[in-house]
Amino acid sequence: MFYREAGQFKTTYAADQQVFPILQDRIGVAVILFIAIAVVPFVANDFFMSAIAIPFLILALATIGLNVLTGYAGQLSLGTGGFMGVGAYACYKLATIFPDVPIVAHILLSGIFAAAAGVVFGLPSLRIKGLYLAVTTLAAQFFFEWCFIRIPWLYNYNASGAIEVPGLTLLGVTVTGPAAGSIPRYYVVLAIVILLTVLVKNLLRGRIGRQWMMIRDMDIAAELMGVRPLYAKLSAFAVSSYLCGVAGAMFVFFYLGAAEPSAFSITLSFQVLFMAILGGLGSLVGCFFGAAFIWILPILLRAGPPMIGIPIAAETATHVTSMIIGALIVAFLILEPHGLARLWQIGKEKLRVWPFPYA
Amino acid sequence: MLYQIFVDPFAQMVSMPDFLIQVIWEGFVAGILYALIALGFVLIFKASGVFNFAQGIMVVFAGLTLVGLHEAGVPAFLALILAIGVMALLAIAVERFVMRPLVNQPEIILLMSTIGMTYFLIGFGEFVFGGEPKQMITEELGLPTGSSAFEIGEQGLVILQHIDIAAAVIAIIMVASLALFFNKTRIGRALRAVADDHQAAQSVGISLNQIWAIVWFAAGIVALATGIMWGARSDVSFALEIVALKALPVLILGGFTSIPGAIVGGLIIGIGEKIGEIYWGPLVGGGIESWLAYMIALVFLLFRPQGLFGERIIERV
């Protein structure tokens, strides 16, 4: 009743092929965008902006990157953290070598380095699949981590071994470094995430995206129908690593401010993989759900007990949080292996037939 | 440059044979630990097709339980028995609350569930035993300490830690008893039947749930032994969890379903990465141990994807 396409007639091909063919979806997306652009920055406090909203958007982008590879092209990867690191270090080098170029250009360019790295480590995917492929992406993960520690050129021979973000301005506003406020950073991140999400959505609807899904569903049949596995798989690796690289660059420049190599460890890879799986493999909206769930839940668990008057030591809270997250992940996989995106789908279906239980 | 890569390391090896033997021995011992971790992976993978990422944390957890119980005043051998009991409880809990509800799910979901278990066990272990590294109770368990030195050639000297020799012996005993268990006992045969074909095994009256609990328990015992050996060499700490990922290249080398493969693969990886680190590492700044194993596996995959002893030819496109 609330979510029904009845009466919405399409009279042109353009109307039939648009991203959101249903009016309610278009209204919903517009409302969400309006809230994200015009409400959140003015209502939320600084803590919410820098500790929740910005990392959530960045990690959602990384999750989209992984989802392109794992959810749409069916290639399991455990090297997300490494590819994010490549993007971050590439962006750092670019920003220190060419400090006059706008930072957004650096961020978008740095993804290309990550994409190149992704293609190189994606080459084995032409011969192997599944868990075997996971091991080769682990090789990427550990190799890049080693590079970030052992190649001093990458961090400009800093004594601390970490990369520190220089203060850069965009259109006269400081957007990076310690002096940058949370609102300008939020807007830059939001703009990049929206831009890339729209691009990816259209890639997935088009020829390349369909080829990826064919490879995922049945590679032999796909090959018989004229999909070239070489191009399909490597392009999936390239696009996925590009998105991860951009996310990694933003992670350092707009969220962390300074990063040690351990910021891009295997823990980050697992975290992003959880976001992709709990959100729902093969779903873009699921990436945002998953990122929100995995990123915000620990913050809530840490902040929750003291708020309702239960004193709890910080250390104990961390341990209990880890336990609860582990248990929740297992419970979630048992109850809904297709992720939050499936719950969203079920909810929409319920709204469609409401007030009847079925249509 | 070419000289440094292709000639110099070999010249070093020949000129100092005692050092080379020492390096190989160190690699051998590290390889045994990788092999033991890989053994736990193989047991579970064979019986249930689950790729158990939690094996590493199970090693830490088993070691912590043992040390923690001893610290609480339990005598060493009783603590050992209790730790085995805890691993049994863990196995039953995992089977009942994770494996049984997730039966027939795609392998990536099963893989993720074991990573979820890893998080849970990390939190649980730190909650109960605290996060700081602990000293393994080597002497109380009657394991040898100290070292002996052997002279080789004119003035060469090779030092062997007794605990390492004990680790090698225990690993051999463990593999032999597992092989006996698999081939001679009723449960072992049932395990092999399940590994071959779940449905066929079930149709001749083998309880899958029971078998899964048993393999997780077996993997738990392997984890406990690994934890003791590892703890005796360094400390019992959560850092081992990352080291346990080295079992993955070991498995690729040895094949996912082969117990001898796990052992041989572990030794090849262990010795290979030690030699690579000592002789070729300095050329690129050292520390290549962290990824060399994966690179060896990567190169290996291109030539022999089924592993040294693996039976299954993996699918290719």
Tab-separated table of C-alpha atoms in Angstrom, chain A:
chain	number	residue	atom	x	y	z
A	1	MET	CA	0.000	0.000	0.000
A	2	PHE	CA	2.777	2.403	0.912
A	3	TYR	CA	5.271	1.114	-1.581
A	4	ARG	CA	3.481	0.167	-4.719
A	5	GLU	CA	4.360	0.783	-8.337
A	6	ALA	CA	0.735	0.489	-9.479
A	7	GLY	CA	-0.289	3.411	-11.682
A	8	GLN	CA	3.249	4.503	-12.497
A	9	PHE	CA	3.362	4.110	-16.251
A	10	LYS	CA	6.559	4.397	-18.226
A	11	THR	CA	6.095	6.098	-21.571
A	12	THR	CA	9.726	6.442	-22.656
A	13	TYR	CA	12.717	4.105	-22.659
A	14	ALA	CA	14.594	6.605	-20.540
A	15	ALA	CA	11.911	6.396	-17.852
A	16	ASP	CA	11.958	2.617	-18.045
A	17	GLN	CA	15.703	2.353	-17.654
A	18	GLN	CA	16.312	4.883	-14.919
A	19	VAL	CA	18.175	3.824	-11.785
A	20	PHE	CA	15.141	4.147	-9.522
A	21	PRO	CA	12.061	3.269	-11.598
A	22	ILE	CA	9.655	3.558	-8.666
A	23	LEU	CA	8.529	6.990	-7.476
A	24	GLN	CA	8.765	6.092	-3.783
A	25	ASP	CA	12.400	5.091	-4.245
A	26	ARG	CA	13.176	8.401	-5.888
A	27	ILE	CA	11.527	10.292	-3.055
A	28	GLY	CA	13.327	8.172	-0.472
A	29	VAL	CA	16.739	8.721	-2.057
A	30	ALA	CA	16.082	12.442	-2.350
A	31	VAL	CA	15.128	12.631	1.315
A	32	ILE	CA	18.221	10.693	2.384
A	33	LEU	CA	20.464	12.901	0.262
A	34	PHE	CA	18.787	16.005	1.653
A	35	ILE	CA	19.329	14.810	5.211
A	36	ALA	CA	22.949	13.887	4.487
A	37	ILE	CA	23.721	17.204	2.813
A	38	ALA	CA	21.608	19.787	4.570
A	39	VAL	CA	20.570	18.376	7.938
A	40	VAL	CA	23.335	16.217	9.391
A	41	PRO	CA	26.147	18.830	9.319
A	42	PHE	CA	23.993	21.367	11.124
A	43	VAL	CA	22.445	19.096	13.704
A	44	ALA	CA	25.268	16.739	14.595
A	45	ASN	CA	28.050	17.601	16.985
A	46	ASP	CA	31.732	17.345	16.216
A	47	PHE	CA	32.118	13.872	17.727
A	48	PHE	CA	29.361	12.438	15.574
A	49	MET	CA	30.791	14.000	12.434
A	50	SER	CA	34.405	12.942	12.833
A	51	ALA	CA	34.020	9.648	14.676
A	52	ILE	CA	30.891	8.240	13.054
A	53	ALA	CA	29.693	9.950	9.882
A	54	ILE	CA	33.032	10.407	8.079
A	55	PRO	CA	34.515	6.927	8.723
A	56	PHE	CA	31.123	5.377	8.004
A	57	LEU	CA	31.011	6.952	4.538
A	58	ILE	CA	34.625	6.052	3.795
A	59	LEU	CA	34.244	2.454	4.913
A	60	ALA	CA	31.011	2.162	2.965
A	61	LEU	CA	32.989	3.090	-0.136
A	62	ALA	CA	35.634	0.470	0.676
A	63	THR	CA	32.819	-2.042	1.184
A	64	ILE	CA	31.405	-1.169	-2.221
A	65	GLY	CA	34.867	-1.817	-3.615
A	66	LEU	CA	35.059	-5.246	-2.030
A	67	ASN	CA	31.468	-5.994	-2.979
A	68	VAL	CA	32.232	-5.332	-6.643
A	69	LEU	CA	34.902	-7.997	-6.471
A	70	THR	CA	33.372	-10.533	-4.097
A	71	GLY	CA	29.654	-9.926	-4.412
A	72	TYR	CA	29.362	-9.147	-8.111
A	73	ALA	CA	32.357	-10.862	-9.717
A	74	GLY	CA	32.558	-13.728	-7.218
A	75	GLN	CA	36.277	-13.465	-6.422
A	76	LEU	CA	37.029	-13.759	-2.705
A	77	SER	CA	39.565	-11.200	-1.482
A	78	LEU	CA	41.258	-10.772	1.882
A	79	GLY	CA	43.585	-8.010	0.725
A	80	THR	CA	41.265	-5.014	1.015
A	81	GLY	CA	43.368	-3.422	3.744
A	82	GLY	CA	46.481	-3.675	1.589
A	83	PHE	CA	44.796	-2.057	-1.405
A	84	MET	CA	43.433	0.715	0.804
A	85	GLY	CA	46.967	1.230	2.040
A	86	VAL	CA	48.283	1.518	-1.512
A	87	GLY	CA	45.750	4.264	-2.168
A	88	ALA	CA	46.633	6.063	1.046
A	89	TYR	CA	50.388	6.001	0.480
A	90	ALA	CA	50.008	6.926	-3.195
A	91	CYS	CA	47.875	9.899	-2.190
A	92	TYR	CA	50.407	10.916	0.454
A	93	LYS	CA	53.259	10.828	-2.051
A	94	LEU	CA	51.232	12.745	-4.640
A	95	ALA	CA	50.177	15.355	-2.112
A	96	THR	CA	53.745	15.947	-0.920
A	97	ILE	CA	55.289	15.971	-4.413
A	98	PHE	CA	52.617	18.190	-6.003
A	99	PRO	CA	51.232	20.262	-3.123
A	100	ASP	CA	49.584	22.781	-5.462
A	101	VAL	CA	47.208	20.361	-7.154
A	102	PRO	CA	43.772	20.171	-5.445
A	103	ILE	CA	43.560	17.350	-2.941
A	104	VAL	CA	40.452	15.852	-4.535
A	105	ALA	CA	42.415	15.241	-7.733
A	106	HIS	CA	45.107	13.442	-5.731
A	107	ILE	CA	42.542	11.284	-4.016
A	108	LEU	CA	40.859	10.295	-7.244
A	109	LEU	CA	44.247	9.666	-8.905
A	110	SER	CA	45.623	7.608	-6.040
A	111	GLY	CA	42.962	5.002	-6.696
A	112	ILE	CA	44.613	4.320	-10.037
A	113	PHE	CA	47.766	3.131	-8.291
A	114	ALA	CA	45.683	0.810	-6.153
A	115	ALA	CA	43.912	-0.405	-9.285
A	116	ALA	CA	47.252	-1.267	-10.892
A	117	ALA	CA	48.273	-3.173	-7.780
A	118	GLY	CA	44.917	-4.949	-7.810
A	119	VAL	CA	45.342	-6.049	-11.418
A	120	VAL	CA	48.786	-7.499	-10.687
A	121	PHE	CA	47.525	-9.490	-7.709
A	122	GLY	CA	44.378	-10.377	-9.603
A	123	LEU	CA	46.325	-12.215	-12.294
A	124	PRO	CA	46.276	-15.529	-10.384
A	125	SER	CA	42.461	-15.370	-10.409
A	126	LEU	CA	42.625	-16.450	-14.047
A	127	ARG	CA	43.795	-19.860	-12.883
A	128	ILE	CA	42.394	-20.317	-9.414
A	129	LYS	CA	39.213	-19.688	-7.474
A	130	GLY	CA	37.732	-19.510	-4.019
A	131	LEU	CA	39.919	-20.071	-0.993
A	132	TYR	CA	43.025	-20.490	-3.112
A	133	LEU	CA	42.464	-17.007	-4.453
A	134	ALA	CA	41.994	-15.752	-0.902
A	135	VAL	CA	45.545	-16.859	-0.170
A	136	THR	CA	46.967	-14.910	-3.093
A	137	THR	CA	45.155	-11.782	-1.925
A	138	LEU	CA	46.582	-12.416	1.559
A	139	ALA	CA	49.982	-12.357	-0.137
A	140	ALA	CA	49.099	-8.876	-1.417
A	141	GLN	CA	48.015	-7.830	2.058
A	142	PHE	CA	51.233	-8.864	3.786
A	143	PHE	CA	53.456	-7.722	0.938
A	144	PHE	CA	52.040	-4.190	0.965
A	145	GLU	CA	52.182	-3.997	4.749
A	146	TRP	CA	55.856	-4.892	4.494
A	147	CYS	CA	56.400	-2.241	1.811
A	148	PHE	CA	54.848	0.439	4.014
A	149	ILE	CA	57.280	-0.443	6.800
A	150	ARG	CA	60.453	-1.140	4.841
A	151	ILE	CA	60.477	1.399	2.001
A	152	PRO	CA	61.268	4.746	3.656
A	153	TRP	CA	60.673	6.626	0.390
A	154	LEU	CA	56.958	5.896	0.790
A	155	TYR	CA	56.707	7.832	4.047
A	156	ASN	CA	59.251	10.514	3.052
A	157	TYR	CA	61.894	9.199	5.479
A	158	ASN	CA	59.877	10.293	8.517
A	159	ALA	CA	61.590	9.325	11.741
A	160	SER	CA	58.313	8.004	13.149
A	161	GLY	CA	57.669	5.753	10.146
A	162	ALA	CA	54.143	7.125	9.899
A	163	ILE	CA	52.575	9.340	7.291
A	164	GLU	CA	51.311	12.677	8.515
A	165	VAL	CA	48.773	14.507	6.434
A	166	PRO	CA	49.813	18.030	5.449
A	167	GLY	CA	47.236	20.778	5.890
A	168	LEU	CA	45.743	21.359	2.442
A	169	THR	CA	43.045	23.702	1.331
A	170	LEU	CA	40.273	23.346	-1.184
A	171	LEU	CA	38.587	26.510	-2.497
A	172	GLY	CA	40.137	28.422	0.371
A	173	VAL	CA	38.895	26.068	3.107
A	174	THR	CA	41.278	23.839	5.033
A	175	VAL	CA	40.115	20.285	4.438
A	176	THR	CA	42.972	18.111	5.681
A	177	GLY	CA	45.435	18.115	8.526
A	178	PRO	CA	44.811	18.865	12.177
A	179	ALA	CA	43.417	22.342	11.486
A	180	ALA	CA	40.538	21.131	9.339
A	181	GLY	CA	37.059	21.248	10.782
A	182	SER	CA	34.796	18.227	10.575
A	183	ILE	CA	32.165	19.838	8.343
A	184	PRO	CA	34.393	20.623	5.325
A	185	ARG	CA	35.923	17.159	5.577
A	186	TYR	CA	32.454	15.644	5.711
A	187	TYR	CA	31.360	17.456	2.569
A	188	VAL	CA	34.405	16.396	0.560
A	189	VAL	CA	33.974	12.774	1.642
A	190	LEU	CA	30.249	12.854	0.964
A	191	ALA	CA	30.751	14.316	-2.510
A	192	ILE	CA	33.328	11.692	-3.492
A	193	VAL	CA	31.273	8.832	-2.068
A	194	ILE	CA	28.107	9.954	-3.855
A	195	LEU	CA	29.980	10.455	-7.129
A	196	LEU	CA	31.630	7.039	-7.041
A	197	THR	CA	28.491	5.260	-5.858
A	198	VAL	CA	26.523	6.641	-8.796
A	199	LEU	CA	29.324	5.622	-11.158
A	200	VAL	CA	29.492	2.102	-9.747
A	201	LYS	CA	25.723	1.718	-9.813
A	202	ASN	CA	25.751	2.505	-13.526
A	203	LEU	CA	28.747	0.266	-14.176
A	204	LEU	CA	26.891	-2.593	-12.540
A	205	ARG	CA	23.772	-2.004	-14.613
A	206	GLY	CA	25.770	-1.931	-17.797
A	207	ARG	CA	27.769	-4.314	-19.903
A	208	ILE	CA	30.729	-4.722	-17.549
A	209	GLY	CA	28.585	-5.328	-14.484
A	210	ARG	CA	26.556	-7.974	-16.247
A	211	GLN	CA	29.724	-9.681	-17.383
A	212	TRP	CA	30.967	-9.754	-13.781
A	213	MET	CA	27.745	-11.346	-12.610
A	214	MET	CA	27.894	-13.926	-15.397
A	215	ILE	CA	31.420	-14.845	-14.359
A	216	ARG	CA	30.247	-15.126	-10.753
A	217	ASP	CA	27.245	-17.290	-11.513
A	218	MET	CA	28.863	-19.699	-13.959
A	219	ASP	CA	32.177	-18.903	-15.524
A	220	ILE	CA	32.116	-21.611	-18.181
A	221	ALA	CA	28.694	-20.579	-19.452
A	222	ALA	CA	29.815	-16.951	-19.443
A	223	GLU	CA	32.847	-17.803	-21.518
A	224	LEU	CA	30.710	-19.731	-24.003
A	225	MET	CA	28.501	-16.705	-24.404
A	226	GLY	CA	31.425	-14.535	-25.350
A	227	VAL	CA	32.500	-13.009	-22.040
A	228	ARG	CA	36.276	-12.926	-21.862
A	229	PRO	CA	37.218	-14.044	-18.330
A	230	LEU	CA	40.559	-12.256	-18.572
A	231	TYR	CA	38.938	-8.859	-19.107
A	232	ALA	CA	35.973	-9.447	-16.842
A	233	LYS	CA	38.030	-10.632	-13.859
A	234	LEU	CA	40.837	-8.132	-14.209
A	235	SER	CA	38.409	-5.258	-14.705
A	236	ALA	CA	36.607	-6.344	-11.531
A	237	PHE	CA	39.932	-6.344	-9.692
A	238	ALA	CA	40.811	-2.940	-11.136
A	239	VAL	CA	37.489	-1.262	-10.277
A	240	SER	CA	37.385	-2.876	-6.842
A	241	SER	CA	40.936	-1.852	-5.994
A	242	TYR	CA	40.330	1.634	-7.353
A	243	LEU	CA	37.413	2.125	-4.970
A	244	CYS	CA	39.372	0.627	-2.080
A	245	GLY	CA	42.339	2.855	-2.912
A	246	VAL	CA	40.220	5.991	-2.924
A	247	ALA	CA	38.623	4.894	0.333
A	248	GLY	CA	42.065	4.268	1.836
A	249	ALA	CA	43.326	7.688	0.767
A	250	MET	CA	40.268	9.353	2.302
A	251	PHE	CA	40.644	7.200	5.425
A	252	VAL	CA	44.022	8.767	6.103
A	253	PHE	CA	43.415	12.270	4.763
A	254	PHE	CA	39.967	12.933	6.171
A	255	TYR	CA	39.629	10.576	9.126
A	256	LEU	CA	42.885	9.431	10.712
A	257	GLY	CA	45.036	12.455	9.917
A	258	ALA	CA	48.162	10.365	10.376
A	259	ALA	CA	48.634	6.681	9.770
A	260	GLU	CA	51.062	3.960	10.659
A	261	PRO	CA	51.333	0.859	8.501
A	262	SER	CA	49.327	-1.058	11.107
A	263	ALA	CA	46.281	1.020	10.165
A	264	PHE	CA	46.034	-1.094	7.010
A	265	SER	CA	46.538	-4.472	8.603
A	266	ILE	CA	44.579	-7.645	7.997
A	267	THR	CA	42.137	-6.546	10.717
A	268	LEU	CA	40.890	-3.825	8.389
A	269	SER	CA	40.514	-6.377	5.586
A	270	PHE	CA	38.376	-8.584	7.812
A	271	GLN	CA	36.365	-5.607	9.009
A	272	VAL	CA	35.500	-4.585	5.454
A	273	LEU	CA	34.729	-8.195	4.527
A	274	PHE	CA	32.302	-8.351	7.457
A	275	MET	CA	30.658	-5.156	6.287
A	276	ALA	CA	30.214	-6.630	2.818
A	277	ILE	CA	28.833	-9.945	4.055
A	278	LEU	CA	26.583	-8.635	6.816
A	279	GLY	CA	25.336	-5.922	4.504
A	280	GLY	CA	24.650	-8.447	1.799
A	281	LEU	CA	26.881	-9.654	-1.005
A	282	GLY	CA	25.822	-8.312	-4.362
A	283	SER	CA	23.917	-5.296	-3.059
A	284	LEU	CA	24.973	-1.662	-3.066
A	285	VAL	CA	22.564	-0.455	-0.422
A	286	GLY	CA	23.755	-3.376	1.701
A	287	CYS	CA	27.253	-1.885	1.738
A	288	PHE	CA	25.945	1.156	3.585
A	289	PHE	CA	23.937	-0.999	5.991
A	290	GLY	CA	26.912	-3.244	6.660
A	291	ALA	CA	29.323	-0.364	7.175
A	292	ALA	CA	26.896	1.318	9.570
A	293	PHE	CA	26.314	-1.896	11.506
A	294	ILE	CA	29.958	-2.881	11.940
A	295	TRP	CA	31.257	0.640	12.541
A	296	ILE	CA	28.563	2.021	14.806
A	297	LEU	CA	27.773	-1.072	16.861
A	298	PRO	CA	31.095	-1.098	18.778
A	299	ILE	CA	30.739	2.620	19.482
A	300	LEU	CA	27.250	2.056	20.842
A	301	LEU	CA	28.372	-0.932	22.889
A	302	ARG	CA	31.182	1.109	24.379
A	303	ALA	CA	29.070	4.172	25.052
A	304	GLY	CA	25.879	2.345	26.010
A	305	PRO	CA	26.476	0.871	29.497
A	306	PRO	CA	27.876	4.057	31.085
A	307	MET	CA	24.973	6.000	29.629
A	308	ILE	CA	22.393	3.896	31.427
A	309	GLY	CA	24.422	3.993	34.624
A	310	ILE	CA	26.407	0.748	34.530
A	311	PRO	CA	30.034	1.563	35.297
A	312	ILE	CA	32.331	-0.587	33.181
A	313	ALA	CA	36.098	-0.481	32.783
A	314	ALA	CA	37.298	0.572	29.335
A	315	GLU	CA	39.361	-2.587	28.976
A	316	THR	CA	36.502	-4.881	29.917
A	317	ALA	CA	34.253	-2.997	27.538
A	318	THR	CA	36.649	-3.653	24.638
A	319	HIS	CA	36.751	-7.369	25.423
A	320	VAL	CA	33.016	-7.676	25.837
A	321	THR	CA	32.495	-5.702	22.632
A	322	SER	CA	34.735	-8.087	20.751
A	323	MET	CA	32.787	-11.044	22.164
A	324	ILE	CA	29.415	-9.530	21.343
A	325	ILE	CA	30.455	-8.643	17.814
A	326	GLY	CA	31.792	-12.135	17.210
A	327	ALA	CA	28.613	-13.710	18.561
A	328	LEU	CA	26.413	-11.305	16.597
A	329	ILE	CA	28.249	-12.065	13.372
A	330	VAL	CA	27.770	-15.792	13.842
A	331	ALA	CA	24.125	-15.288	14.839
A	332	PHE	CA	23.557	-13.076	11.836
A	333	LEU	CA	25.112	-15.560	9.435
A	334	ILE	CA	22.818	-18.248	10.847
A	335	LEU	CA	19.638	-16.186	10.834
A	336	GLU	CA	20.111	-14.200	7.628
A	337	PRO	CA	23.046	-15.326	5.508
A	338	HIS	CA	22.040	-12.916	2.746
A	339	GLY	CA	22.624	-9.930	4.958
A	340	LEU	CA	20.859	-6.744	5.918
A	341	ALA	CA	20.037	-6.027	2.273
A	342	ARG	CA	17.725	-9.061	2.301
A	343	LEU	CA	15.987	-7.779	5.432
A	344	TRP	CA	15.502	-4.454	3.657
A	345	GLN	CA	14.030	-6.312	0.687
A	346	ILE	CA	11.642	-8.249	2.925
A	347	GLY	CA	10.627	-5.010	4.618
A	348	LYS	CA	9.857	-3.394	1.259
A	349	GLU	CA	7.815	-6.420	0.222
A	350	LYS	CA	5.816	-6.191	3.448
A	351	LEU	CA	5.138	-2.510	2.846
A	352	ARG	CA	4.024	-3.332	-0.669
A	353	VAL	CA	1.275	-5.744	0.329
A	354	TRP	CA	0.321	-4.064	3.615
A	355	PRO	CA	-2.206	-4.420	5.267
A	356	PHE	CA	-2.448	-7.926	3.861
A	357	PRO	CA	0.121	-10.586	4.788
A	358	TYR	CA	0.594	-11.539	1.141
A	359	ALA	CA	-0.502	-10.254	-2.215
